[in-house]
Amino acid sequence: MKILILGAGKMGSFFADVLSFDHEVAVLDPDPKKLRFIYNTQRMTDAKEVKDFAPELVINAATLKYTIPAFHNVLPYLPETCILSDIASVKTGLEEFYKERTRPYVSTHPMFGPTFASLNDLSRESAIIISESSHMGKVFFRDLYHRLKLNVFEYSFREHDETIAYSLSIPFASTLVFASVMKHQDAPGTTFKKHMSIAQGLLSEDDYLLTEILFNPHTPQQLENIRMKLRELLDIIGEKDSEKMEAFLTGVRKNIE
């Protein structure tokens, strides 16, 4: 299959590496420096080069802020039968974008990133395929993700956004709150160092990505749940109530079983 990848960032490079041994792959990125370490693929910096390549599938791995503009940049040069796809972690605007097109599409979300995941072993990681996607697109990505040993789930656009609000917004917000009140420690404990490592990894991500995930319309309710539990914990600590603390800890342990 002839596959065009938009963006030579972390995920674009990952997909290029994974797919280039079984498919004819090209990577388009306007910054030639990002293409320096892209091997076994055709490298492009100008969208006009896409016409001659004539891809059968486009995987949009551009930064979230530029996902839809990246599509618009190459649409004039794509065959009418080319399948459009994205791997965006936030689907805002994409459902509407696809519905306005005549080309088939498939939207997925690999629920891991190079910042924290071990790309050599993804068996404990997951991927979501959007159920409204075209059949052939879903077949391709389901096969790819299974070969990567990912746990694959199928959700609608709405279900995806609700899931992201829970699985990303809560840890993102909790980490940001931790980092916002922390002070330098000369002799940090193990737990502090682990939290610090997570915070540093999170804050190395693109600001636009963090903002869009937290601006998910389903996020406020999740943050309200955090606020309620924090209030409950603060009351228990203020009262120094050992029985309530034990019950609180029992409930927390049950949640993480």
Coordinates of N, CA and C in Angstrom, one line a residue:
M1 N 0.9 -1.2 0.0 CA 0.0 0.0 0.0 C 0.9 1.2 0.0
K2 N 0.5 2.3 -0.7 CA 1.2 3.5 -0.7 C 0.6 4.5 0.4
I3 N 1.4 4.8 1.4 CA 1.0 5.5 2.5 C 1.7 6.8 2.7
L4 N 1.0 7.9 2.8 CA 1.6 9.2 3.1 C 1.4 9.6 4.6
I5 N 2.5 10.0 5.2 CA 2.4 10.4 6.6 C 2.6 11.9 6.7
L6 N 1.7 12.6 7.3 CA 1.9 14.1 7.4 C 2.5 14.4 8.8
G7 N 3.7 14.9 8.8 CA 4.4 15.3 10.0 C 5.4 14.3 10.4
A8 N 6.6 14.8 10.7 CA 7.8 13.9 11.0 C 8.1 14.1 12.5
G9 N 7.1 14.3 13.3 CA 7.4 14.4 14.8 C 7.5 13.0 15.4
K10 N 7.3 13.0 16.7 CA 7.5 11.7 17.4 C 6.6 10.6 16.8
M11 N 5.3 10.8 16.7 CA 4.4 9.8 16.3 C 4.5 9.6 14.8
G12 N 4.7 10.6 14.0 CA 4.9 10.5 12.6 C 6.1 9.6 12.3
S13 N 7.2 9.8 13.0 CA 8.4 9.0 12.8 C 8.1 7.6 13.2
F14 N 7.4 7.4 14.3 CA 7.1 6.0 14.8 C 6.3 5.3 13.7
F15 N 5.3 5.9 13.2 CA 4.4 5.2 12.2 C 5.2 4.9 10.9
A16 N 6.1 5.9 10.5 CA 6.9 5.7 9.3 C 7.8 4.5 9.5
D17 N 8.4 4.3 10.7 CA 9.3 3.2 11.0 C 8.6 1.9 11.0
V18 N 7.4 1.9 11.6 CA 6.6 0.7 11.7 C 6.1 0.2 10.3
L19 N 5.7 1.1 9.5 CA 5.0 0.8 8.2 C 5.9 0.6 7.0
S20 N 7.1 1.2 7.1 CA 8.0 1.3 5.9 C 8.5 -0.1 5.5
F21 N 8.5 -1.1 6.3 CA 9.0 -2.4 5.9 C 7.9 -3.2 5.1
D22 N 6.7 -2.9 5.3 CA 5.6 -3.6 4.6 C 4.9 -2.8 3.5
H23 N 5.1 -1.5 3.5 CA 4.4 -0.6 2.6 C 5.4 0.4 2.0
E24 N 4.9 1.0 0.9 CA 5.7 2.1 0.3 C 5.2 3.4 1.0
V25 N 6.1 4.0 1.8 CA 5.8 5.1 2.6 C 6.5 6.4 2.2
A26 N 5.8 7.5 2.3 CA 6.4 8.8 2.1 C 6.0 9.7 3.4
V27 N 6.9 10.6 3.7 CA 6.6 11.5 4.9 C 6.7 12.9 4.4
L28 N 5.7 13.7 4.7 CA 5.7 15.1 4.3 C 5.8 16.0 5.5
D29 N 6.8 16.8 5.5 CA 7.0 17.8 6.6 C 7.7 19.0 6.0
P30 N 7.2 20.2 6.3 CA 7.8 21.4 5.7 C 9.2 21.7 6.2
D31 N 9.5 21.1 7.4 CA 10.8 21.4 8.0 C 11.8 20.2 7.6
P32 N 12.7 20.5 6.7 CA 13.6 19.4 6.3 C 14.5 18.8 7.4
K33 N 14.7 19.6 8.4 CA 15.5 19.1 9.6 C 14.9 17.9 10.3
K34 N 13.5 18.0 10.3 CA 12.8 16.9 11.0 C 12.8 15.6 10.1
L35 N 13.2 15.7 8.9 CA 13.3 14.5 8.0 C 14.6 13.8 8.0
R36 N 15.6 14.4 8.7 CA 17.0 13.9 8.7 C 17.1 12.5 9.1
F37 N 16.3 12.1 10.1 CA 16.4 10.7 10.6 C 15.3 9.8 10.2
I38 N 14.6 10.2 9.1 CA 13.5 9.3 8.6 C 14.2 8.5 7.5
Y39 N 14.2 7.1 7.7 CA 14.8 6.2 6.7 C 13.8 5.3 6.1
N40 N 14.2 4.7 5.0 CA 13.4 3.7 4.2 C 12.1 4.3 3.8
T41 N 12.0 5.6 3.6 CA 10.8 6.3 3.1 C 11.2 7.4 2.1
Q42 N 10.2 7.8 1.4 CA 10.3 9.0 0.5 C 10.1 10.2 1.3
R43 N 11.0 11.2 1.3 CA 10.9 12.4 2.1 C 10.4 13.6 1.2
M44 N 9.4 14.3 1.7 CA 8.9 15.4 1.0 C 8.8 16.7 1.9
T45 N 9.0 17.8 1.3 CA 8.8 19.1 2.0 C 7.7 20.0 1.4
D46 N 7.3 19.6 0.2 CA 6.3 20.4 -0.6 C 5.1 19.5 -0.9
A47 N 3.9 20.0 -0.6 CA 2.7 19.2 -0.8 C 2.5 18.8 -2.3
K48 N 3.0 19.6 -3.2 CA 2.9 19.3 -4.6 C 3.5 18.0 -5.0
E49 N 4.5 17.5 -4.2 CA 5.2 16.3 -4.5 C 4.2 15.1 -4.2
V50 N 3.2 15.3 -3.5 CA 2.2 14.2 -3.1 C 1.5 13.7 -4.4
K51 N 1.3 14.6 -5.4 CA 0.5 14.2 -6.5 C 1.1 13.0 -7.3
D52 N 2.4 13.1 -7.5 CA 3.1 12.0 -8.2 C 3.2 10.7 -7.3
F53 N 3.2 10.8 -6.0 CA 3.2 9.7 -5.1 C 1.9 8.9 -5.2
A54 N 0.8 9.7 -5.3 CA -0.6 9.1 -5.3 C -0.9 8.1 -4.2
P55 N -0.9 8.6 -3.0 CA -1.1 7.7 -1.9 C -2.5 7.1 -1.8
E56 N -2.6 5.9 -1.3 CA -3.9 5.2 -1.1 C -4.4 5.5 0.3
L57 N -3.5 5.9 1.2 CA -3.9 6.2 2.6 C -3.0 7.4 3.1
V58 N -3.6 8.3 3.8 CA -2.9 9.4 4.4 C -3.1 9.3 5.9
I59 N -2.0 9.3 6.7 CA -2.0 9.2 8.1 C -1.6 10.6 8.6
N60 N -2.5 11.4 9.1 CA -2.2 12.7 9.6 C -1.6 12.7 11.0
A61 N -0.3 12.9 11.1 CA 0.4 12.9 12.4 C 0.9 14.3 12.8
A62 N 0.3 15.3 12.1 CA 0.7 16.7 12.4 C 0.3 17.0 13.8
T63 N 1.0 18.0 14.4 CA 0.7 18.6 15.7 C -0.8 18.9 15.7
L64 N -1.4 18.7 16.9 CA -2.9 18.9 17.0 C -3.4 20.2 16.4
K65 N -2.6 21.2 16.7 CA -3.1 22.6 16.2 C -3.1 22.6 14.7
Y66 N -2.3 21.8 14.0 CA -2.2 21.9 12.5 C -2.8 20.6 11.9
T67 N -3.6 19.8 12.6 CA -4.1 18.6 12.0 C -5.0 18.9 10.8
I68 N -6.0 19.7 11.0 CA -7.0 20.1 9.9 C -6.3 20.9 8.8
P69 N -5.4 21.9 9.1 CA -4.7 22.6 8.1 C -3.8 21.7 7.3
A70 N -3.2 20.7 7.9 CA -2.3 19.7 7.2 C -3.1 19.0 6.1
F71 N -4.4 18.6 6.5 CA -5.3 17.9 5.5 C -5.5 18.9 4.3
H72 N -5.9 20.1 4.6 CA -6.3 21.0 3.6 C -5.1 21.3 2.6
N73 N -3.9 21.2 3.2 CA -2.6 21.4 2.4 C -2.4 20.4 1.3
V74 N -2.9 19.1 1.6 CA -2.6 18.0 0.6 C -3.9 17.6 -0.1
L75 N -5.0 18.0 0.3 CA -6.3 17.5 -0.4 C -6.3 17.7 -1.9
P76 N -5.8 18.9 -2.4 CA -5.8 19.0 -3.9 C -4.9 18.0 -4.6
Y77 N -4.0 17.3 -4.0 CA -3.1 16.5 -4.6 C -3.4 15.0 -4.4
L78 N -4.5 14.7 -3.7 CA -4.8 13.3 -3.4 C -5.8 12.7 -4.4
P79 N -5.6 11.4 -4.7 CA -6.6 10.7 -5.5 C -8.0 10.7 -4.7
E80 N -9.1 10.6 -5.5 CA -10.4 10.7 -4.9 C -10.7 9.5 -4.0
T81 N -10.0 8.4 -4.3 CA -10.2 7.2 -3.5 C -9.3 7.0 -2.3
C82 N -8.4 8.0 -2.1 CA -7.5 8.0 -0.9 C -8.2 8.0 0.4
I83 N -7.8 7.1 1.3 CA -8.4 7.1 2.6 C -7.7 8.2 3.5
L84 N -8.5 9.0 4.1 CA -8.0 10.0 5.1 C -8.0 9.4 6.5
S85 N -6.9 9.7 7.2 CA -6.9 9.2 8.6 C -6.1 10.2 9.5
D86 N -6.5 10.1 10.8 CA -5.8 10.9 11.8 C -5.6 10.1 13.0
I87 N -4.6 10.5 13.8 CA -4.3 9.8 15.1 C -4.4 10.8 16.2
A88 N -5.2 11.9 16.0 CA -5.3 12.9 17.0 C -5.9 12.5 18.3
S89 N -5.3 13.0 19.4 CA -5.8 12.7 20.8 C -7.1 13.5 21.1
V90 N -7.3 14.5 20.4 CA -8.6 15.3 20.6 C -9.2 15.4 19.2
K91 N -10.5 15.0 19.1 CA -11.2 14.9 17.9 C -12.0 16.2 17.5
T92 N -11.9 17.2 18.3 CA -12.6 18.5 18.1 C -12.5 18.9 16.6
G93 N -13.6 19.1 16.0 CA -13.6 19.6 14.6 C -13.4 18.5 13.5
L94 N -12.9 17.3 13.9 CA -12.6 16.3 12.9 C -13.8 15.6 12.3
E95 N -14.8 15.3 13.2 CA -16.0 14.7 12.8 C -16.7 15.5 11.7
E96 N -16.8 16.8 11.9 CA -17.4 17.7 10.9 C -16.5 17.8 9.7
F97 N -15.2 17.8 9.8 CA -14.3 17.9 8.7 C -14.5 16.7 7.8
Y98 N -14.6 15.5 8.3 CA -14.7 14.3 7.5 C -16.1 14.2 6.8
K99 N -17.1 14.7 7.5 CA -18.5 14.6 7.0 C -18.6 15.5 5.8
E100 N -17.8 16.6 5.7 CA -17.8 17.5 4.6 C -17.1 17.0 3.4
R101 N -16.4 15.9 3.5 CA -15.5 15.3 2.4 C -16.3 14.1 1.8
T102 N -15.9 13.8 0.6 CA -16.4 12.6 -0.1 C -15.5 11.4 0.0
R103 N -14.3 11.6 0.4 CA -13.3 10.5 0.6 C -13.6 9.7 1.8
P104 N -13.3 8.4 1.8 CA -13.4 7.6 3.0 C -12.4 8.0 4.1
Y105 N -12.7 7.8 5.3 CA -11.8 8.2 6.4 C -11.8 7.2 7.5
V106 N -10.8 7.3 8.3 CA -10.7 6.5 9.6 C -10.0 7.3 10.6
S107 N -10.6 7.4 11.7 CA -10.0 8.2 12.8 C -9.7 7.3 14.0
T108 N -8.4 7.3 14.4 CA -8.0 6.5 15.5 C -7.2 7.3 16.5
H109 N -7.0 6.7 17.7 CA -6.2 7.3 18.7 C -5.3 6.3 19.4
P110 N -4.0 6.2 19.1 CA -3.1 5.3 19.8 C -2.9 6.0 21.2
M111 N -3.4 5.3 22.3 CA -3.4 5.8 23.6 C -2.0 5.7 24.3
F112 N -1.0 6.1 23.6 CA 0.3 6.1 24.2 C 1.1 7.1 23.4
G113 N 2.3 7.5 24.0 CA 3.1 8.4 23.3 C 4.6 8.1 23.7
P114 N 5.5 8.6 22.9 CA 6.9 8.3 23.1 C 7.4 8.8 24.4
T115 N 6.7 9.8 25.0 CA 7.2 10.4 26.3 C 7.2 9.4 27.4
F116 N 6.2 8.5 27.5 CA 6.1 7.6 28.6 C 6.1 6.2 28.2
A117 N 5.6 5.8 27.1 CA 5.4 4.4 26.7 C 6.7 3.8 26.2
S118 N 6.9 2.5 26.5 CA 8.0 1.8 25.9 C 7.6 1.3 24.5
L119 N 8.1 1.8 23.5 CA 7.7 1.5 22.2 C 8.2 0.1 21.8
N120 N 9.0 -0.5 22.6 CA 9.5 -1.9 22.3 C 8.5 -2.9 22.8
D121 N 7.6 -2.5 23.7 CA 6.6 -3.4 24.2 C 5.3 -2.6 24.5
L122 N 4.3 -2.7 23.6 CA 3.1 -2.0 23.7 C 1.9 -2.8 24.2
S123 N 2.2 -4.0 24.7 CA 1.2 -5.0 25.0 C 0.3 -4.5 26.2
R124 N 0.7 -3.5 26.9 CA -0.1 -2.9 28.0 C -0.7 -1.6 27.6
E125 N -0.5 -1.2 26.4 CA -1.1 0.0 25.9 C -2.4 -0.2 25.1
S126 N -3.1 0.8 24.8 CA -4.4 0.7 24.1 C -4.5 1.6 22.9
A127 N -5.4 1.3 22.0 CA -5.7 2.2 20.9 C -7.2 2.2 20.7
I128 N -7.7 3.4 20.3 CA -9.2 3.5 20.0 C -9.4 3.8 18.5
I129 N -10.4 3.1 17.9 CA -10.8 3.3 16.5 C -12.2 3.8 16.6
I130 N -12.4 4.9 15.9 CA -13.7 5.6 15.9 C -14.7 4.8 15.0
S131 N -15.8 4.5 15.6 CA -16.8 3.6 15.0 C -17.4 4.1 13.7
E132 N -17.5 5.4 13.6 CA -18.1 6.0 12.3 C -17.2 5.9 11.1
S133 N -15.9 5.4 11.3 CA -15.0 5.3 10.2 C -15.4 4.3 9.2
S134 N -14.8 4.4 8.0 CA -15.1 3.5 6.9 C -14.5 2.1 7.2
H135 N -15.2 1.1 6.6 CA -14.8 -0.3 6.9 C -13.4 -0.6 6.6
M136 N -12.9 -0.2 5.4 CA -11.6 -0.6 5.0 C -10.5 0.1 5.9
G137 N -10.8 1.3 6.3 CA -9.9 2.0 7.1 C -9.8 1.4 8.5
K138 N -10.9 0.9 9.0 CA -10.9 0.3 10.3 C -10.2 -1.1 10.2
V139 N -10.4 -1.8 9.1 CA -9.7 -3.1 9.0 C -8.2 -2.9 9.0
F140 N -7.7 -1.8 8.3 CA -6.2 -1.6 8.2 C -5.7 -1.3 9.6
F141 N -6.3 -0.4 10.3 CA -5.7 0.0 11.6 C -5.9 -1.0 12.7
R142 N -7.0 -1.8 12.6 CA -7.2 -2.9 13.5 C -6.1 -3.9 13.4
D143 N -5.8 -4.2 12.1 CA -4.7 -5.2 11.9 C -3.3 -4.6 12.3
L144 N -3.1 -3.3 12.0 CA -1.8 -2.7 12.4 C -1.7 -2.7 14.0
Y145 N -2.7 -2.3 14.6 CA -2.6 -2.2 16.1 C -2.6 -3.6 16.8
H146 N -3.2 -4.5 16.2 CA -3.1 -5.9 16.7 C -1.6 -6.4 16.5
R147 N -1.0 -6.1 15.4 CA 0.4 -6.5 15.2 C 1.3 -5.8 16.2
L148 N 0.9 -4.6 16.6 CA 1.7 -3.9 17.6 C 1.4 -4.4 19.0
K149 N 0.5 -5.4 19.1 CA 0.0 -6.0 20.4 C -0.7 -5.0 21.3
L150 N -1.3 -4.0 20.6 CA -2.1 -3.0 21.4 C -3.5 -3.6 21.7
N151 N -4.1 -3.1 22.8 CA -5.5 -3.5 23.1 C -6.4 -2.5 22.4
V152 N -7.2 -3.0 21.4 CA -8.0 -2.2 20.5 C -9.4 -2.1 21.0
F153 N -10.0 -0.8 21.0 CA -11.4 -0.6 21.4 C -12.0 0.3 20.3
E154 N -13.3 0.1 20.1 CA -14.0 0.9 19.1 C -15.0 1.8 19.8
Y155 N -14.9 3.1 19.7 CA -15.8 4.1 20.3 C -16.3 5.0 19.2
S156 N -17.4 5.7 19.5 CA -17.9 6.7 18.6 C -17.1 8.0 18.9
F157 N -17.2 9.0 18.1 CA -16.5 10.3 18.4 C -16.9 10.8 19.8
R158 N -18.1 10.7 20.1 CA -18.6 11.2 21.4 C -18.0 10.4 22.6
E159 N -18.1 9.1 22.4 CA -17.5 8.2 23.4 C -16.0 8.4 23.6
H160 N -15.3 8.6 22.5 CA -13.9 8.9 22.6 C -13.6 10.1 23.4
D161 N -14.3 11.2 23.2 CA -14.1 12.4 23.9 C -14.4 12.3 25.4
E162 N -15.4 11.5 25.7 CA -15.8 11.3 27.1 C -14.6 10.4 27.8
T163 N -14.1 9.5 27.0 CA -13.0 8.6 27.6 C -11.8 9.4 27.8
I164 N -11.5 10.3 26.9 CA -10.3 11.1 27.0 C -10.4 12.1 28.2
A165 N -11.6 12.6 28.4 CA -11.8 13.5 29.5 C -11.5 12.8 30.8
Y166 N -11.8 11.5 30.9 CA -11.5 10.7 32.1 C -10.1 10.3 32.2
S167 N -9.6 9.7 31.1 CA -8.3 9.0 31.2 C -7.1 10.0 31.0
L168 N -7.3 11.2 30.4 CA -6.2 12.1 30.2 C -6.4 13.4 31.1
S169 N -7.6 13.9 31.1 CA -7.8 15.2 31.8 C -7.6 15.1 33.3
I170 N -8.0 13.9 33.9 CA -7.8 13.8 35.3 C -6.3 13.7 35.7
P171 N -5.5 12.8 35.0 CA -4.1 12.8 35.4 C -3.3 14.1 35.0
F172 N -3.7 14.7 33.8 CA -3.1 15.9 33.4 C -3.3 17.0 34.5
A173 N -4.6 17.2 34.9 CA -4.9 18.2 35.8 C -4.3 18.0 37.2
S174 N -4.3 16.7 37.6 CA -3.6 16.4 38.9 C -2.1 16.7 38.9
T175 N -1.5 16.3 37.8 CA -0.1 16.6 37.6 C 0.2 18.1 37.6
L176 N -0.6 18.8 36.9 CA -0.4 20.3 36.8 C -0.5 20.9 38.2
V177 N -1.5 20.5 39.0 CA -1.7 21.0 40.3 C -0.5 20.7 41.2
F178 N -0.1 19.4 41.1 CA 1.1 19.1 41.9 C 2.3 20.0 41.5
A179 N 2.6 20.1 40.2 CA 3.7 20.9 39.8 C 3.6 22.4 40.2
S180 N 2.3 22.9 40.2 CA 2.1 24.3 40.5 C 2.4 24.7 41.9
V181 N 2.3 23.7 42.9 CA 2.5 24.0 44.3 C 3.8 23.4 44.8
M182 N 4.6 22.6 44.0 CA 5.8 22.0 44.5 C 6.9 23.0 44.7
K183 N 7.8 22.6 45.6 CA 9.0 23.4 45.8 C 10.2 22.5 45.7
H184 N 11.4 23.1 45.3 CA 12.6 22.3 45.2 C 12.9 21.6 46.5
Q185 N 13.3 20.3 46.3 CA 13.7 19.4 47.4 C 15.1 19.0 47.3
D186 N 15.9 19.3 48.3 CA 17.3 18.8 48.3 C 17.4 17.3 48.5
A187 N 16.5 16.8 49.2 CA 16.5 15.3 49.5 C 15.1 14.8 49.2
P188 N 14.7 14.7 47.9 CA 13.4 14.3 47.6 C 13.1 12.8 47.8
G189 N 11.9 12.4 48.3 CA 11.6 11.0 48.5 C 11.3 10.4 47.1
T190 N 11.1 9.0 47.2 CA 10.9 8.3 46.0 C 9.6 8.7 45.3
T191 N 8.5 8.8 46.1 CA 7.2 9.2 45.5 C 7.3 10.6 44.8
F192 N 8.0 11.5 45.5 CA 8.1 12.9 45.0 C 8.9 12.8 43.6
K193 N 9.9 12.0 43.6 CA 10.7 12.0 42.3 C 9.9 11.4 41.2
K194 N 9.1 10.4 41.5 CA 8.2 9.8 40.5 C 7.2 10.8 39.9
H195 N 6.6 11.6 40.9 CA 5.7 12.6 40.4 C 6.4 13.7 39.6
M196 N 7.6 14.0 40.1 CA 8.4 15.0 39.3 C 8.7 14.6 37.9
S197 N 9.0 13.3 37.8 CA 9.4 12.8 36.4 C 8.1 12.8 35.5
I198 N 7.0 12.5 36.1 CA 5.7 12.6 35.3 C 5.4 14.0 34.9
A199 N 5.6 14.9 35.8 CA 5.4 16.3 35.6 C 6.3 16.9 34.5
Q200 N 7.5 16.5 34.5 CA 8.5 16.9 33.5 C 8.2 16.4 32.1
G201 N 7.7 15.1 32.1 CA 7.3 14.5 30.8 C 6.1 15.2 30.3
L202 N 5.1 15.4 31.1 CA 3.9 16.1 30.7 C 4.1 17.5 30.1
L203 N 5.0 18.2 30.9 CA 5.2 19.6 30.4 C 6.2 19.7 29.3
S204 N 6.7 18.6 28.8 CA 7.5 18.6 27.6 C 6.6 18.5 26.4
E205 N 5.3 18.2 26.6 CA 4.4 18.1 25.5 C 4.0 19.5 25.0
D206 N 3.4 19.6 23.8 CA 3.0 20.8 23.2 C 1.9 21.5 24.0
D207 N 2.0 22.8 24.3 CA 1.1 23.5 25.1 C -0.3 23.5 24.5
Y208 N -0.4 23.5 23.2 CA -1.7 23.4 22.5 C -2.4 22.1 22.8
L209 N -1.6 21.0 22.7 CA -2.2 19.7 23.0 C -2.8 19.6 24.4
L210 N -2.0 20.1 25.4 CA -2.4 20.1 26.8 C -3.7 20.9 26.9
T211 N -3.7 22.1 26.3 CA -4.9 23.0 26.4 C -6.1 22.4 25.8
E212 N -6.0 21.8 24.6 CA -7.1 21.2 24.0 C -7.7 20.0 24.7
I213 N -6.8 19.2 25.3 CA -7.3 18.1 26.1 C -8.1 18.6 27.4
L214 N -7.5 19.6 28.0 CA -8.2 20.1 29.2 C -9.4 20.9 28.8
F215 N -9.5 21.4 27.6 CA -10.7 22.2 27.2 C -11.8 21.3 26.6
N216 N -11.6 20.0 26.7 CA -12.6 19.0 26.3 C -13.9 19.3 27.0
P217 N -15.0 19.4 26.4 CA -16.3 19.8 27.1 C -16.7 18.8 28.2
H218 N -16.1 17.6 28.3 CA -16.4 16.7 29.3 C -15.4 16.8 30.5
T219 N -14.4 17.7 30.4 CA -13.4 17.8 31.4 C -13.9 18.4 32.7
P220 N -14.7 19.5 32.7 CA -15.1 20.2 33.9 C -15.8 19.2 34.9
Q221 N -16.6 18.3 34.5 CA -17.2 17.3 35.4 C -16.2 16.5 36.1
Q222 N -15.2 16.0 35.3 CA -14.1 15.2 35.9 C -13.3 16.0 37.0
L223 N -13.1 17.2 36.7 CA -12.3 18.1 37.6 C -13.2 18.4 38.9
E224 N -14.5 18.5 38.7 CA -15.4 18.7 39.8 C -15.4 17.5 40.7
N225 N -15.2 16.2 40.2 CA -15.1 15.0 41.0 C -13.8 15.1 41.8
I226 N -12.7 15.6 41.2 CA -11.5 15.8 42.0 C -11.7 16.7 43.1
R227 N -12.3 17.8 42.8 CA -12.5 18.9 43.9 C -13.3 18.3 45.0
M228 N -14.4 17.5 44.7 CA -15.2 16.9 45.8 C -14.4 16.0 46.6
K229 N -13.6 15.1 46.0 CA -12.8 14.2 46.8 C -11.7 14.9 47.6
L230 N -11.1 15.9 47.0 CA -10.1 16.7 47.7 C -10.7 17.4 49.0
R231 N -11.9 17.9 48.8 CA -12.6 18.5 49.9 C -12.9 17.5 51.0
E232 N -13.3 16.3 50.6 CA -13.6 15.2 51.5 C -12.3 14.8 52.3
L233 N -11.2 14.7 51.6 CA -9.9 14.3 52.2 C -9.5 15.4 53.2
L234 N -9.6 16.7 52.7 CA -9.2 17.8 53.6 C -10.0 17.8 54.9
D235 N -11.3 17.5 54.8 CA -12.2 17.5 56.0 C -11.7 16.4 57.0
I236 N -11.4 15.2 56.4 CA -10.9 14.1 57.2 C -9.6 14.4 57.9
I237 N -8.7 15.1 57.2 CA -7.4 15.4 57.8 C -7.7 16.5 58.9
G238 N -8.5 17.5 58.6 CA -8.8 18.5 59.6 C -9.4 18.0 60.9
E239 N -10.3 16.9 60.7 CA -10.9 16.3 61.9 C -10.1 15.3 62.5
K240 N -9.0 14.9 61.9 CA -8.1 13.8 62.3 C -8.9 12.6 62.7
D241 N -9.9 12.2 61.8 CA -10.8 11.1 62.0 C -10.2 9.8 61.4
S242 N -9.6 9.0 62.3 CA -8.9 7.8 61.8 C -9.9 6.8 61.1
E243 N -11.1 6.7 61.6 CA -12.1 5.7 61.0 C -12.4 6.2 59.5
K244 N -12.7 7.5 59.4 CA -13.0 8.0 58.1 C -11.8 7.9 57.1
M245 N -10.6 8.1 57.7 CA -9.4 8.0 56.8 C -9.3 6.5 56.3
E246 N -9.5 5.6 57.2 CA -9.4 4.2 56.9 C -10.5 3.8 55.8
A247 N -11.7 4.3 56.0 CA -12.7 4.1 55.0 C -12.4 4.7 53.6
F248 N -11.8 5.9 53.7 CA -11.4 6.6 52.4 C -10.3 5.8 51.7
L249 N -9.3 5.3 52.5 CA -8.2 4.6 51.9 C -8.7 3.2 51.3
T250 N -9.7 2.6 52.0 CA -10.2 1.4 51.5 C -10.9 1.6 50.2
G251 N -11.7 2.7 50.1 CA -12.3 3.0 48.8 C -11.3 3.2 47.7
V252 N -10.2 3.9 48.0 CA -9.2 4.2 47.0 C -8.6 2.9 46.5
R253 N -8.2 2.0 47.5 CA -7.6 0.8 47.1 C -8.6 -0.1 46.2
K254 N -9.8 0.0 46.5 CA -10.8 -0.8 45.7 C -10.9 -0.2 44.2
N255 N -10.7 1.1 44.1 CA -10.7 1.7 42.8 C -9.5 1.3 41.9
I256 N -8.4 1.0 42.5 CA -7.2 0.6 41.7 C -7.0 -0.9 41.6
E257 N -7.9 -1.7 42.1 CA -7.7 -3.1 42.0 C -7.7 -3.6 40.6

